[in-house]
Coordinates of C-alpha atoms and ligand atoms in Angstrom, one line a residue:
M4 CA 70.8 -38.9 43.2
S5 CA 73.1 -38.1 39.9
S6 CA 73.2 -34.4 39.2
A7 CA 71.3 -35.3 36.1
A8 CA 68.8 -37.1 37.6
S9 CA 68.3 -33.8 40.1
S10 CA 68.2 -31.3 37.3
V11 CA 65.7 -33.2 35.6
S12 CA 63.5 -33.8 38.7
A13 CA 64.0 -29.5 39.6
A14 CA 62.9 -29.0 36.1
Y15 CA 59.5 -30.7 36.6
D16 CA 59.2 -29.4 39.6
T17 CA 59.4 -26.3 38.4
V18 CA 56.7 -26.7 35.6
L19 CA 54.4 -28.1 38.7
R20 CA 54.6 -25.1 40.8
R21 CA 54.5 -22.6 38.3
N22 CA 51.5 -24.1 36.1
P23 CA 49.5 -25.9 38.9
G24 CA 46.4 -27.6 38.0
E25 CA 47.4 -28.2 33.9
L26 CA 47.2 -31.9 34.0
E27 CA 48.1 -32.0 30.2
F28 CA 51.0 -29.9 30.2
H29 CA 52.4 -31.8 33.1
Q30 CA 51.7 -35.1 31.4
A31 CA 53.6 -33.6 28.4
A32 CA 56.5 -32.2 30.3
K33 CA 56.9 -35.6 32.4
E34 CA 57.3 -37.8 29.2
V35 CA 60.2 -35.4 27.7
L36 CA 62.1 -35.0 30.8
D37 CA 62.1 -38.6 31.6
S38 CA 63.7 -39.2 28.5
L39 CA 66.5 -36.8 28.8
M40 CA 68.3 -37.9 31.9
P41 CA 70.8 -39.8 29.4
V42 CA 71.5 -36.8 27.3
V43 CA 72.1 -34.4 30.2
E44 CA 74.1 -36.9 31.6
R45 CA 76.8 -37.1 28.5
H46 CA 76.2 -32.9 27.7
P47 CA 76.5 -31.2 31.5
E48 CA 76.9 -28.2 28.8
Y49 CA 72.6 -27.9 28.8
L50 CA 72.7 -27.9 32.7
D51 CA 74.6 -25.0 33.0
A52 CA 72.7 -23.1 30.6
G53 CA 69.8 -23.9 32.4
I54 CA 68.3 -25.8 29.1
L55 CA 65.6 -27.6 31.0
E56 CA 64.1 -25.0 32.7
R57 CA 64.3 -22.3 30.3
I58 CA 62.6 -24.9 27.5
C59 CA 59.7 -25.7 30.0
E60 CA 58.8 -22.2 29.9
P61 CA 57.2 -20.4 27.1
E62 CA 58.5 -17.2 25.6
R63 CA 55.6 -15.3 25.8
Q64 CA 52.2 -16.3 26.8
I65 CA 48.7 -14.0 25.3
I66 CA 45.3 -14.4 26.7
F67 CA 42.8 -12.8 25.1
R68 CA 38.7 -11.9 25.3
V69 CA 36.8 -12.9 21.9
T70 CA 33.5 -10.9 21.9
W71 CA 30.9 -11.9 19.0
M72 CA 27.4 -11.6 18.2
D73 CA 25.4 -14.7 17.5
D74 CA 22.6 -14.8 14.7
A75 CA 20.0 -13.9 17.5
G76 CA 22.0 -10.9 18.1
R77 CA 23.1 -12.0 21.7
V78 CA 26.5 -11.2 22.8
Q79 CA 28.4 -13.9 23.1
L80 CA 32.1 -14.6 25.0
N81 CA 35.3 -16.5 24.7
R82 CA 38.6 -16.8 25.4
G83 CA 41.6 -16.9 22.9
F84 CA 45.3 -18.1 23.6
R85 CA 48.6 -18.0 21.8
V86 CA 51.2 -19.5 23.4
Q87 CA 54.5 -18.7 21.5
Y88 CA 56.7 -21.2 23.4
N89 CA 60.3 -21.2 21.7
S90 CA 61.6 -19.5 18.8
V91 CA 65.3 -20.6 18.1
L92 CA 64.5 -22.3 15.2
G93 CA 62.4 -20.1 13.6
P94 CA 59.3 -18.5 14.0
Y95 CA 56.8 -19.7 16.4
K96 CA 54.9 -22.4 13.9
G97 CA 51.2 -24.3 15.2
G98 CA 48.0 -24.3 15.0
L99 CA 44.9 -23.0 16.7
R100 CA 42.0 -25.7 18.5
F101 CA 38.7 -24.2 18.7
H102 CA 37.0 -26.8 21.2
P103 CA 35.1 -26.2 24.6
S104 CA 37.7 -28.0 26.2
V105 CA 40.6 -25.6 25.5
R106 CA 42.5 -24.0 28.5
L107 CA 45.6 -22.5 28.5
G108 CA 47.0 -26.2 30.0
T109 CA 46.0 -27.4 26.8
I110 CA 47.2 -24.9 24.6
K111 CA 50.7 -25.2 26.6
F112 CA 51.0 -28.9 26.2
L113 CA 50.3 -28.5 22.7
G114 CA 52.9 -25.8 22.3
F115 CA 55.9 -27.8 24.1
E116 CA 55.1 -30.8 22.1
Q117 CA 55.1 -28.7 18.9
I118 CA 58.8 -27.5 19.4
F119 CA 60.5 -30.9 19.8
K120 CA 58.2 -31.8 16.5
N121 CA 59.0 -28.9 14.5
A122 CA 62.5 -29.4 15.4
L123 CA 61.9 -33.2 14.0
T124 CA 61.0 -32.0 10.8
G125 CA 64.4 -30.7 10.4
L126 CA 62.9 -27.3 9.2
P127 CA 63.4 -23.7 10.5
I128 CA 60.0 -23.6 12.2
G129 CA 59.9 -22.6 16.4
G130 CA 56.7 -23.8 18.4
G131 CA 53.6 -22.3 19.1
K132 CA 50.1 -22.9 19.6
G133 CA 46.9 -21.0 20.2
G134 CA 43.6 -21.5 20.5
S135 CA 39.8 -20.9 22.1
D136 CA 37.0 -22.2 23.9
F137 CA 34.6 -21.6 21.3
D138 CA 33.2 -24.6 19.5
P139 CA 32.3 -24.4 16.3
K140 CA 30.1 -27.2 15.7
G141 CA 26.4 -26.5 15.6
K142 CA 27.5 -23.0 14.5
S143 CA 26.3 -21.2 11.6
D144 CA 28.9 -20.1 8.9
A145 CA 28.1 -16.1 10.2
E146 CA 28.5 -16.8 13.5
V147 CA 31.9 -18.8 12.8
M148 CA 32.8 -16.1 10.8
R149 CA 32.1 -13.5 13.4
F150 CA 34.2 -15.3 15.7
C151 CA 36.9 -15.7 13.6
Q152 CA 36.9 -12.0 12.6
S153 CA 36.6 -10.9 16.5
F154 CA 39.5 -13.5 17.0
M155 CA 42.1 -12.1 14.8
T156 CA 41.4 -8.4 15.5
E157 CA 43.4 -9.2 18.5
L158 CA 45.8 -11.5 17.7
H159 CA 46.9 -10.3 14.5
R160 CA 49.3 -7.7 16.4
H161 CA 51.2 -10.9 17.8
I162 CA 51.9 -12.6 14.4
G163 CA 53.6 -12.6 11.0
A164 CA 55.2 -14.6 8.5
E165 CA 58.6 -13.4 10.5
T166 CA 57.2 -13.7 14.0
D167 CA 54.3 -16.2 14.3
V168 CA 52.7 -18.8 11.6
P169 CA 49.4 -20.0 13.0
A170 CA 47.1 -22.9 11.2
G171 CA 44.8 -24.9 11.7
D172 CA 44.2 -28.0 14.5
I173 CA 40.4 -29.8 15.5
G174 CA 37.7 -27.1 15.2
V175 CA 39.9 -25.1 12.8
G176 CA 40.1 -25.9 8.9
G177 CA 39.9 -24.5 5.4
R178 CA 36.7 -22.7 6.5
E179 CA 38.2 -20.8 9.3
I180 CA 41.1 -20.1 8.2
G181 CA 39.9 -18.5 5.3
Y182 CA 37.7 -16.1 7.6
L183 CA 40.6 -15.7 9.9
F184 CA 43.2 -14.8 6.8
G185 CA 40.4 -12.0 5.3
Q186 CA 40.2 -10.2 8.7
Y187 CA 43.9 -10.3 8.8
K188 CA 44.0 -8.9 5.3
R189 CA 41.7 -6.2 5.9
L190 CA 43.7 -4.7 9.3
H191 CA 47.0 -4.7 7.3
N192 CA 46.2 -3.8 3.7
R193 CA 48.8 -6.1 2.9
Y194 CA 48.6 -9.8 1.5
E195 CA 50.9 -11.2 3.5
S196 CA 50.5 -14.9 2.5
G197 CA 53.3 -16.5 5.0
V198 CA 51.2 -15.3 8.1
L199 CA 48.8 -18.4 8.2
T200 CA 49.3 -22.0 7.0
G201 CA 46.5 -24.6 5.8
K202 CA 45.1 -21.9 3.5
S203 CA 42.7 -23.5 0.6
P204 CA 45.0 -23.9 -2.7
A205 CA 42.8 -21.4 -4.8
W206 CA 44.2 -18.7 -2.7
G207 CA 48.2 -19.3 -1.6
G208 CA 47.5 -22.3 0.0
S209 CA 49.7 -25.8 -0.7
L210 CA 48.7 -28.4 -2.2
A211 CA 48.7 -31.7 0.1
R212 CA 48.7 -29.4 3.2
T213 CA 44.8 -31.5 3.6
E214 CA 46.2 -34.9 3.2
A215 CA 49.6 -34.3 5.2
T216 CA 49.2 -35.3 8.7
G217 CA 47.0 -38.5 7.9
Y218 CA 49.4 -39.6 4.9
G219 CA 52.3 -38.7 7.2
T220 CA 51.3 -40.9 10.0
V221 CA 50.6 -43.6 7.7
I222 CA 54.2 -43.2 6.1
F223 CA 55.9 -43.1 9.7
A224 CA 53.9 -46.4 10.4
Q225 CA 54.9 -48.2 6.9
Q226 CA 58.5 -47.0 7.9
M227 CA 58.3 -49.0 11.6
L228 CA 56.4 -51.9 10.3
K229 CA 59.4 -52.4 7.8
T230 CA 61.8 -52.5 10.6
K231 CA 60.1 -55.7 11.6
N232 CA 59.4 -57.0 7.6
R233 CA 55.9 -56.4 7.6
S234 CA 53.9 -53.7 5.7
L235 CA 50.4 -52.4 6.1
D236 CA 49.4 -54.4 2.5
G237 CA 46.7 -56.5 3.8
A238 CA 47.0 -55.0 7.0
R239 CA 43.4 -54.1 9.1
V240 CA 44.0 -51.1 10.8
I241 CA 41.8 -49.4 12.9
V242 CA 41.6 -45.5 13.2
S243 CA 40.1 -43.6 15.7
G244 CA 38.4 -39.9 14.5
S245 CA 36.9 -38.9 11.8
G246 CA 38.2 -35.3 11.1
N247 CA 40.9 -34.2 8.9
V248 CA 43.5 -36.8 10.1
A249 CA 41.8 -39.8 10.2
I250 CA 40.2 -39.3 6.9
Y251 CA 43.6 -38.9 5.1
A252 CA 45.3 -41.6 7.1
T253 CA 42.3 -44.0 6.4
E254 CA 43.3 -42.8 2.4
K255 CA 46.7 -43.2 2.9
A256 CA 46.5 -47.2 4.6
Q257 CA 43.7 -48.2 1.5
Q258 CA 46.2 -46.9 -0.8
L259 CA 49.1 -48.8 0.9
G260 CA 46.6 -52.2 0.6
A261 CA 45.4 -51.8 3.9
T262 CA 41.4 -52.2 5.3
V263 CA 40.6 -49.4 7.6
V264 CA 37.5 -51.3 9.7
G265 CA 36.9 -48.6 12.0
L266 CA 36.5 -44.9 12.6
S267 CA 34.7 -42.6 15.7
D268 CA 33.4 -39.5 16.2
S269 CA 31.7 -37.8 19.7
S270 CA 28.4 -39.6 19.0
G271 CA 30.2 -43.7 18.7
Y272 CA 32.3 -45.4 16.1
V273 CA 31.6 -47.5 13.2
Y274 CA 32.8 -51.0 12.2
D275 CA 32.9 -51.7 8.4
P276 CA 34.6 -55.1 7.9
D277 CA 34.8 -54.1 4.2
G278 CA 36.7 -51.5 4.9
I279 CA 35.5 -47.5 4.9
D280 CA 34.0 -46.1 2.1
L281 CA 36.3 -42.7 1.5
E282 CA 34.4 -40.8 -1.2
L283 CA 31.0 -41.1 1.3
I284 CA 32.8 -40.1 4.6
K285 CA 34.2 -36.9 2.9
Q286 CA 31.0 -36.2 1.7
I287 CA 29.6 -36.3 5.2
K288 CA 32.6 -35.2 7.4
E289 CA 34.1 -32.6 4.9
I290 CA 31.3 -31.4 3.1
E291 CA 28.0 -31.5 5.1
R292 CA 30.0 -31.7 8.4
G293 CA 27.8 -34.8 9.7
R294 CA 28.2 -37.6 12.1
I295 CA 29.2 -41.0 11.7
S296 CA 25.8 -42.3 12.1
D297 CA 25.0 -40.8 8.8
Y298 CA 27.7 -43.0 7.5
V299 CA 26.2 -46.1 8.6
A300 CA 23.0 -45.2 7.6
R301 CA 24.0 -44.1 4.1
R302 CA 26.6 -47.1 3.7
G303 CA 24.3 -50.4 4.0
G304 CA 26.2 -53.6 3.5
R305 CA 28.0 -54.5 6.9
A306 CA 28.6 -51.2 8.4
E307 CA 27.6 -51.4 12.0
L308 CA 26.9 -48.2 14.2
R309 CA 28.0 -48.8 18.0
T310 CA 27.2 -45.8 20.6
S311 CA 28.8 -47.9 23.5
G312 CA 32.4 -48.9 23.8
K313 CA 35.0 -47.3 22.3
V314 CA 36.4 -47.6 18.3
W315 CA 39.5 -50.1 19.7
D316 CA 36.8 -52.8 21.2
I317 CA 37.0 -53.7 17.6
A318 CA 40.3 -55.7 17.8
R319 CA 38.8 -57.8 20.5
E320 CA 35.6 -58.3 19.5
E321 CA 36.1 -58.2 15.8
G322 CA 38.4 -60.4 14.9
G323 CA 41.8 -58.6 14.8
A324 CA 43.5 -55.5 14.2
D325 CA 47.4 -54.9 12.7
V326 CA 47.5 -51.5 13.6
A327 CA 46.0 -48.4 15.6
L328 CA 45.9 -44.9 14.3
P329 CA 44.5 -42.9 17.2
C330 CA 43.5 -39.6 14.9
A331 CA 40.6 -38.2 17.8
T332 CA 42.2 -36.5 20.6
Q333 CA 44.5 -36.4 23.7
N334 CA 44.3 -39.4 26.1
E335 CA 42.0 -41.3 24.1
L336 CA 43.4 -44.3 24.0
D337 CA 44.0 -45.9 27.9
E338 CA 45.6 -49.4 29.1
N339 CA 42.3 -51.7 28.6
D340 CA 42.3 -50.7 24.8
V341 CA 45.7 -51.7 24.8
R342 CA 44.6 -54.9 26.2
S343 CA 42.2 -55.0 23.4
L344 CA 44.7 -54.4 21.0
L345 CA 47.0 -56.9 22.4
D346 CA 44.1 -59.2 22.3
G347 CA 43.3 -58.3 18.4
G348 CA 47.1 -59.2 17.8
C349 CA 47.9 -55.2 17.1
A350 CA 51.9 -54.8 15.7
A351 CA 52.2 -50.7 15.7
V352 CA 50.7 -48.0 16.8
A353 CA 51.6 -44.5 15.3
E354 CA 49.7 -41.5 17.1
G355 CA 48.4 -39.2 14.1
A356 CA 46.4 -37.1 17.1
N357 CA 48.7 -35.0 19.9
M358 CA 49.4 -37.3 23.0
P359 CA 46.4 -39.7 22.4
C360 CA 47.4 -42.3 24.4
T361 CA 48.3 -42.1 27.9
P362 CA 51.1 -42.8 29.5
E363 CA 50.1 -46.0 30.9
A364 CA 49.3 -47.2 27.8
V365 CA 52.4 -46.2 26.1
E366 CA 54.3 -48.3 29.0
L367 CA 52.5 -51.6 28.5
L368 CA 52.7 -51.2 24.4
H369 CA 56.5 -51.2 25.4
Q370 CA 56.4 -53.9 27.7
N371 CA 54.5 -56.3 25.0
G372 CA 57.1 -55.4 21.9
V373 CA 54.2 -53.2 20.1
L374 CA 55.7 -51.1 17.8
F375 CA 54.8 -46.8 19.2
A376 CA 54.9 -44.3 17.3
P377 CA 54.7 -41.0 19.5
G378 CA 52.6 -37.7 17.9
K379 CA 55.5 -35.6 17.8
A380 CA 57.1 -37.8 15.1
A381 CA 54.2 -39.6 13.9
N382 CA 52.2 -36.8 12.6
A383 CA 54.8 -34.1 11.9
G384 CA 53.7 -34.3 8.3
G385 CA 51.1 -31.6 8.5
V386 CA 53.4 -29.1 9.9
A387 CA 56.1 -30.1 8.0
T388 CA 53.7 -29.5 4.8
S389 CA 53.0 -26.0 6.7
A390 CA 56.6 -25.0 6.4
L391 CA 56.6 -26.1 2.7
E392 CA 53.3 -23.5 2.3
M393 CA 55.8 -21.0 4.0
Q394 CA 58.3 -21.9 1.4
Q395 CA 55.7 -21.2 -1.4
N396 CA 54.7 -18.0 -0.1
A397 CA 58.0 -16.4 0.4
S398 CA 59.0 -17.3 -3.4
R399 CA 55.6 -16.6 -4.8
D400 CA 55.4 -19.9 -6.1
T401 CA 52.9 -23.0 -6.6
W402 CA 54.2 -26.6 -6.8
T403 CA 52.6 -29.6 -7.7
F404 CA 50.6 -32.2 -5.8
D405 CA 53.3 -34.7 -6.6
Y406 CA 56.1 -32.7 -5.7
T407 CA 54.9 -31.6 -2.0
A408 CA 53.7 -35.0 -1.7
D409 CA 57.2 -36.7 -2.3
R410 CA 58.7 -33.7 -0.1
L411 CA 56.3 -35.0 2.6
E412 CA 57.6 -38.2 2.6
Q413 CA 61.3 -37.5 2.1
I414 CA 60.9 -35.3 5.5
M415 CA 58.7 -38.1 6.7
V416 CA 61.3 -40.8 6.2
N417 CA 63.9 -38.9 7.6
V418 CA 61.8 -38.2 10.9
H419 CA 61.8 -42.1 11.1
E420 CA 65.5 -42.5 10.9
Q421 CA 66.6 -39.9 13.1
C422 CA 64.0 -41.1 15.9
A423 CA 65.1 -44.9 15.1
Q424 CA 69.1 -44.1 15.1
T425 CA 68.9 -41.8 18.3
A426 CA 67.1 -44.5 19.7
E427 CA 70.0 -46.7 18.8
E428 CA 72.7 -44.4 20.0
Y429 CA 71.1 -44.2 23.2
G430 CA 71.1 -48.0 24.0
K431 CA 66.9 -48.1 23.6
P432 CA 66.7 -49.3 19.9
G433 CA 63.1 -49.5 18.8
D434 CA 62.0 -46.8 21.4
Y435 CA 60.8 -44.2 19.5
V436 CA 59.4 -42.1 22.2
L437 CA 62.9 -41.7 23.6
G438 CA 64.4 -41.3 19.5
A439 CA 61.7 -38.6 19.0
N440 CA 62.3 -36.4 22.7
I441 CA 66.3 -36.4 22.5
A442 CA 66.7 -36.0 18.8
G443 CA 63.9 -33.2 18.7
F444 CA 65.5 -31.5 22.3
T445 CA 68.9 -31.4 21.1
K446 CA 68.4 -29.7 18.1
V447 CA 66.3 -27.3 20.1
A448 CA 68.9 -27.3 23.1
D449 CA 72.2 -26.6 20.8
A450 CA 70.6 -23.8 18.9
M451 CA 69.2 -22.3 22.3
L452 CA 73.3 -22.6 23.5
A453 CA 74.3 -20.7 20.4
L454 CA 71.9 -17.9 20.7
G455 CA 73.0 -17.3 24.2
V456 CA 71.5 -16.2 27.3
I457 CA 67.9 -14.8 26.1
Ligands
LIG7 N1 47.9 -28.6 14.7 C1 48.9 -29.4 13.6 C2 49.7 -29.8 14.3 O1 49.3 -30.4 15.8 C3 49.5 -28.3 12.6 C4 50.1 -27.2 12.5 C5 50.9 -26.4 11.8 O2 50.4 -26.9 10.1 O3 51.6 -25.5 11.9 O4 51.1 -30.2 14.6

């Protein structure tokens, strides 16, 4: 084995030994490390400085108890996390996920991905992630508020505009950010707008932040399609999920002339051959916090609810799909789903969620020449717009929707360009996984070298 190969495999062995049982984190680390062999061959200085092992080890990991009282007066208990992964490019930055499946390994995988994603944006933000196994689903507003207040009562001592700036992720949207910010403000007696992003534009948030992740994913997909002289205009698109990312990916895709024929949630999926009715899905998901079945019941027409199978089956069973945008959660699209997409003539897959495609799915997409954008590149628009929110907060300014959305577009075009160029430079044109991993890693690794052994 070459010394580069043995260093990469030693770094991965260390990840396995230090983080037993954290399968999603192992998966994310392996994917990045596997891309780095040619980089460390060219740059032995990274190995001399122990960069591979250092970059896999979070700078700080915080785990805490969150106790709160439900509406019936019973005491409830959850676990809170914040993994402050890497801060060489800026304050730790990344969302909070509230979902019953959240464990330390989940947050570590997300935090690790965030380092490279944030570096790709070109903005001065480090990587971090947090969350809890709290499930906001089915809770009253008052319960969510009490949970958020208790969560922030511990988290507040670890964050700050120059230290660590959390935002939303699955289960954390405008309502939760409001309660978290309120408690932070109360504890500090200071209006520190820049301590959280994803705030409402009514009190310190940025216009276009809500739309940013979904819009950015579609802009990335459009850039990829352009390299093959194709476009979203007239395309049939399947989107998974029906949260913030999925809704705004649908909106942008339809603005660009596509028809989005599928969306899903944990209760099933909808096939809507006439294209998703955006106002209706927004009303149900953003306002009523309802289910995809409510959408089908009220949409009428040709929309159908399916409670078995997966949204990707539409490609095989309903006359094809040109583009797939997995916007739900990790490992939701596997090899079988890729086979459906291939049968349906799919030309591009862009990850709106974090790591929604399994490694086997990615491999199969690559083997079949399907354009594939990994989440750390394709969904970077969310965190990039969070960084724009931080800029507005720091300068006590507010920008217009169009100005902010234009900056988002430029950033996504740039992220695409960097990934494409880096893949080309390393002899793998069109391999956006390799391009994203190497371009993101190199920025962080160079800053780590410059900042010395810390
Ligand atoms: N949770 C989002 C992500 O996965 C956004 C993070 C942020 O805005 O800080 O990138």
